[in-house]
Every structure is written in C-alpha cells, then in structure tokens.
mmCIF file of C-alpha atoms in Angstrom:
data_model
loop_
_atom_site.group_PDB
_atom_site.id
_atom_site.type_symbol
_atom_site.label_atom_id
_atom_site.label_comp_id
_atom_site.label_asym_id
_atom_site.label_seq_id
_atom_site.Cartn_x
_atom_site.Cartn_y
_atom_site.Cartn_z
ATOM 1 C CA UNK A 1 0.000 0.000 0.000
ATOM 2 C CA UNK A 2 2.835 2.378 0.832
ATOM 3 C CA UNK A 3 4.460 1.682 -2.551
ATOM 4 C CA UNK A 4 1.123 2.441 -4.258
ATOM 5 C CA UNK A 5 0.806 5.738 -2.375
ATOM 6 C CA UNK A 6 4.424 6.740 -3.098
ATOM 7 C CA UNK A 7 4.076 5.993 -6.819
ATOM 8 C CA UNK A 8 0.863 8.009 -7.084
ATOM 9 C CA UNK A 9 2.515 10.785 -5.115
ATOM 10 C CA UNK A 10 5.469 10.696 -7.512
ATOM 11 C CA UNK A 11 3.235 11.324 -10.521
ATOM 12 C CA UNK A 12 1.474 14.164 -8.689
ATOM 13 C CA UNK A 13 -1.947 12.600 -8.294
ATOM 14 C CA UNK A 14 -2.175 12.542 -4.493
ATOM 15 C CA UNK A 15 -3.414 15.532 -2.509
ATOM 16 C CA UNK A 16 -2.340 16.467 1.024
ATOM 17 C CA UNK A 17 -4.997 14.127 2.470
ATOM 18 C CA UNK A 18 -3.616 11.130 0.595
ATOM 19 C CA UNK A 19 -6.516 10.971 -1.852
ATOM 20 C CA UNK A 20 -6.332 11.055 -5.626
ATOM 21 C CA UNK A 21 -6.662 14.628 -6.846
ATOM 22 C CA UNK A 22 -9.268 14.705 -9.630
ATOM 23 C CA UNK A 23 -7.757 17.838 -11.154
ATOM 24 C CA UNK A 24 -4.334 16.199 -11.485
ATOM 25 C CA UNK A 25 -5.938 13.093 -12.992
ATOM 26 C CA UNK A 26 -7.779 15.289 -15.495
ATOM 27 C CA UNK A 27 -4.585 17.165 -16.417
ATOM 28 C CA UNK A 28 -2.780 13.864 -16.928
ATOM 29 C CA UNK A 29 -5.652 12.533 -19.065
ATOM 30 C CA UNK A 30 -5.455 15.643 -21.270
ATOM 31 C CA UNK A 31 -1.685 15.358 -21.689
ATOM 32 C CA UNK A 32 -2.014 11.648 -22.505
ATOM 33 C CA UNK A 33 -4.666 12.452 -25.134
ATOM 34 C CA UNK A 34 -2.373 15.062 -26.682
ATOM 35 C CA UNK A 35 0.500 12.554 -26.817
ATOM 36 C CA UNK A 36 -1.812 9.930 -28.322
ATOM 37 C CA UNK A 37 -2.896 12.365 -31.030
ATOM 38 C CA UNK A 38 0.755 13.126 -31.791
ATOM 39 C CA UNK A 39 1.425 9.406 -32.178
ATOM 40 C CA UNK A 40 -1.636 8.943 -34.402
ATOM 41 C CA UNK A 41 -0.534 11.906 -36.570
ATOM 42 C CA UNK A 42 2.909 10.330 -36.979
ATOM 43 C CA UNK A 43 1.179 7.216 -38.347
ATOM 44 C CA UNK A 44 -0.116 9.449 -41.175
ATOM 45 C CA UNK A 45 -3.609 7.951 -41.061
ATOM 46 C CA UNK A 46 -6.004 9.495 -43.522
ATOM 47 C CA UNK A 47 -9.197 11.085 -42.239
ATOM 48 C CA UNK A 48 -11.438 8.061 -42.803
ATOM 49 C CA UNK A 49 -9.004 5.626 -41.172
ATOM 50 C CA UNK A 50 -8.518 7.974 -38.212
ATOM 51 C CA UNK A 51 -12.291 8.318 -37.711
ATOM 52 C CA UNK A 52 -12.721 4.533 -37.952
ATOM 53 C CA UNK A 53 -9.851 3.996 -35.505
ATOM 54 C CA UNK A 54 -11.439 6.390 -33.001
ATOM 55 C CA UNK A 55 -14.788 4.600 -33.330
ATOM 56 C CA UNK A 56 -13.018 1.278 -32.757
ATOM 57 C CA UNK A 57 -11.206 2.631 -29.674
ATOM 58 C CA UNK A 58 -14.477 3.845 -28.135
ATOM 59 C CA UNK A 59 -16.226 0.537 -28.858
ATOM 60 C CA UNK A 60 -13.332 -1.403 -27.336
ATOM 61 C CA UNK A 61 -13.517 0.723 -24.209
ATOM 62 C CA UNK A 62 -17.255 0.135 -23.977
ATOM 63 C CA UNK A 63 -17.120 -3.670 -24.212
ATOM 64 C CA UNK A 64 -13.786 -4.660 -22.654
ATOM 65 C CA UNK A 65 -12.133 -4.491 -19.270
ATOM 66 C CA UNK A 66 -9.606 -1.695 -18.757
ATOM 67 C CA UNK A 67 -6.823 -4.295 -18.879
ATOM 68 C CA UNK A 68 -7.911 -5.607 -22.285
ATOM 69 C CA UNK A 69 -8.423 -2.057 -23.528
ATOM 70 C CA UNK A 70 -4.862 -1.145 -22.528
ATOM 71 C CA UNK A 71 -3.530 -4.193 -24.336
ATOM 72 C CA UNK A 72 -5.396 -3.281 -27.539
ATOM 73 C CA UNK A 73 -4.226 0.348 -27.334
ATOM 74 C CA UNK A 74 -0.700 -0.966 -26.904
ATOM 75 C CA UNK A 75 -1.055 -3.024 -30.072
ATOM 76 C CA UNK A 76 -2.462 -0.045 -31.966
ATOM 77 C CA UNK A 77 0.323 2.304 -30.900
ATOM 78 C CA UNK A 78 3.169 -0.185 -31.243
ATOM 79 C CA UNK A 79 3.745 -1.358 -27.667
ATOM 80 C CA UNK A 80 5.404 0.239 -24.668
ATOM 81 C CA UNK A 81 8.862 0.199 -26.217
ATOM 82 C CA UNK A 82 7.628 2.351 -29.105
ATOM 83 C CA UNK A 83 4.845 4.383 -27.536
ATOM 84 C CA UNK A 84 5.159 6.627 -24.489
ATOM 85 C CA UNK A 85 1.367 6.577 -24.255
ATOM 86 C CA UNK A 86 1.270 2.780 -24.034
ATOM 87 C CA UNK A 87 3.994 2.747 -21.373
ATOM 88 C CA UNK A 88 2.107 5.407 -19.395
ATOM 89 C CA UNK A 89 -1.231 3.577 -19.638
ATOM 90 C CA UNK A 90 0.359 0.305 -18.542
ATOM 91 C CA UNK A 91 2.011 2.010 -15.558
ATOM 92 C CA UNK A 92 -1.273 3.630 -14.521
ATOM 93 C CA UNK A 93 -3.104 0.341 -14.884
ATOM 94 C CA UNK A 94 -0.706 -1.198 -12.368
ATOM 95 C CA UNK A 95 -0.902 1.754 -9.961
ATOM 96 C CA UNK A 96 -4.641 2.350 -9.860
ATOM 97 C CA UNK A 97 -7.584 0.234 -8.827
ATOM 98 C CA UNK A 98 -9.764 -0.942 -11.709
ATOM 99 C CA UNK A 99 -12.396 1.695 -10.907
ATOM 100 C CA UNK A 100 -9.818 4.505 -10.685
ATOM 101 C CA UNK A 101 -8.224 3.377 -13.934
ATOM 102 C CA UNK A 102 -11.607 3.183 -15.693
ATOM 103 C CA UNK A 103 -12.338 6.737 -14.488
ATOM 104 C CA UNK A 104 -8.984 7.859 -15.908
ATOM 105 C CA UNK A 105 -9.658 6.119 -19.236
ATOM 106 C CA UNK A 106 -13.092 7.740 -19.461
ATOM 107 C CA UNK A 107 -11.557 11.172 -19.000
ATOM 108 C CA UNK A 108 -8.694 10.359 -21.389
ATOM 109 C CA UNK A 109 -11.032 9.133 -24.141
ATOM 110 C CA UNK A 110 -13.194 12.224 -23.785
ATOM 111 C CA UNK A 111 -10.159 14.412 -24.419
ATOM 112 C CA UNK A 112 -8.924 12.133 -27.207
ATOM 113 C CA UNK A 113 -12.303 12.310 -28.956
ATOM 114 C CA UNK A 114 -12.085 16.107 -28.984
ATOM 115 C CA UNK A 115 -8.473 16.036 -30.237
ATOM 116 C CA UNK A 116 -9.337 13.639 -33.068
ATOM 117 C CA UNK A 117 -12.412 15.712 -34.003
ATOM 118 C CA UNK A 118 -10.324 18.906 -34.085
ATOM 119 C CA UNK A 119 -7.699 17.210 -36.251
ATOM 120 C CA UNK A 120 -10.295 15.793 -38.672
ATOM 121 C CA UNK A 121 -12.029 19.192 -38.865
ATOM 122 C CA UNK A 122 -8.740 20.886 -39.733
ATOM 123 C CA UNK A 123 -8.055 18.271 -42.432
ATOM 124 C CA UNK A 124 -11.476 18.882 -43.982
ATOM 125 C CA UNK A 125 -10.996 22.655 -43.909
ATOM 126 C CA UNK A 126 -7.455 22.468 -45.332
ATOM 127 C CA UNK A 127 -8.533 20.085 -48.112
ATOM 128 C CA UNK A 128 -11.560 22.234 -48.913
ATOM 129 C CA UNK A 129 -9.477 25.385 -49.133
ATOM 130 C CA UNK A 130 -6.921 23.672 -51.390
ATOM 131 C CA UNK A 131 -9.682 22.489 -53.718
ATOM 132 C CA UNK A 132 -11.259 25.938 -53.849
ATOM 133 C CA UNK A 133 -7.902 27.647 -54.375
ATOM 134 C CA UNK A 134 -6.992 25.360 -57.259
ATOM 135 C CA UNK A 135 -10.377 25.568 -58.975
ATOM 136 C CA UNK A 136 -9.240 28.605 -60.984
ATOM 137 C CA UNK A 137 -12.811 29.782 -61.495
ATOM 138 C CA UNK A 138 -13.926 33.330 -61.901
ATOM 139 C CA UNK A 139 -14.548 35.530 -58.878
ATOM 140 C CA UNK A 140 -18.113 35.657 -57.596
ATOM 141 C CA UNK A 141 -20.189 38.136 -59.565
ATOM 142 C CA UNK A 142 -17.902 38.151 -62.592
ATOM 143 C CA UNK A 143 -19.060 36.496 -65.759
ATOM 144 C CA UNK A 144 -15.766 36.629 -67.621
ATOM 145 C CA UNK A 145 -16.648 39.527 -69.912
#
C-alpha cells in the first residue's frame, strides 16, 4: 500500500490528504490524449481511417475491461517500447484500482475524442481550401466579360 501511495505521489496525483486529486488526474488525461494524437498523426492515417480507428477505440472501451483495452491500445500504438502513451497507460493500470483506472480512461477518451475531431475538422478545412484555391474559377459576380 505504501508503494502504491508513493508511486501516485510521484506522478502528482495525491493531494495532502492522501486521496487522488481529480484535477491532477484530469490534467494527466489531457496530456495523454495530446501525446496519443501526436502518435496517431505520426502514423499518417487518412481522415477516414482515423475516424474509424477512433470509433473502434471507443467501442473497445465500452465492451472490454480496462486491462484488455490497454492491451489493444498498446497493439495499436506499437507497444510500450515504441509508444510513451502505451507505457504510461500500462504504468497507470498497475498503480490504480480498476475503478480509478476506468475513471482515468473515461476522461482520457473524452479528451482524445475532442483532439481527433479537431484534427479531422482541420483536415477537412485544409482540403476544402486547397480544392477551392486550385479551382481557378472566376470571382463571384464576374461572368468573364
């Protein structure tokens, strides 16, 4: 128990009363989502594959235990020797109770959903602007005379 407390204290999750600080957990979940998005961007997934991957991740979370979910995320991101996110999730899984870890994953996936949506939105906007810029059509209101 002391080792558990010291490890949680070391990552900054424990308040002065020895309880998990929800704000610190939320901050960590956000940072983990940002790192996950960076890793997904490095994979150079196109928009459709990224959307499908996010749907798959959410479905896996819904139907599997946190332990199985972590294993699948590890496979997706290349394992703990490749992915800092996978290593972090595996460490948290060992440190936290199943309920605490599920709460963390819920928060993390909420942030990740927003990050993926923002990324997809920016891809759509960028692609749309490139198409419009290359169309070479006449300005609105001009009929070419």
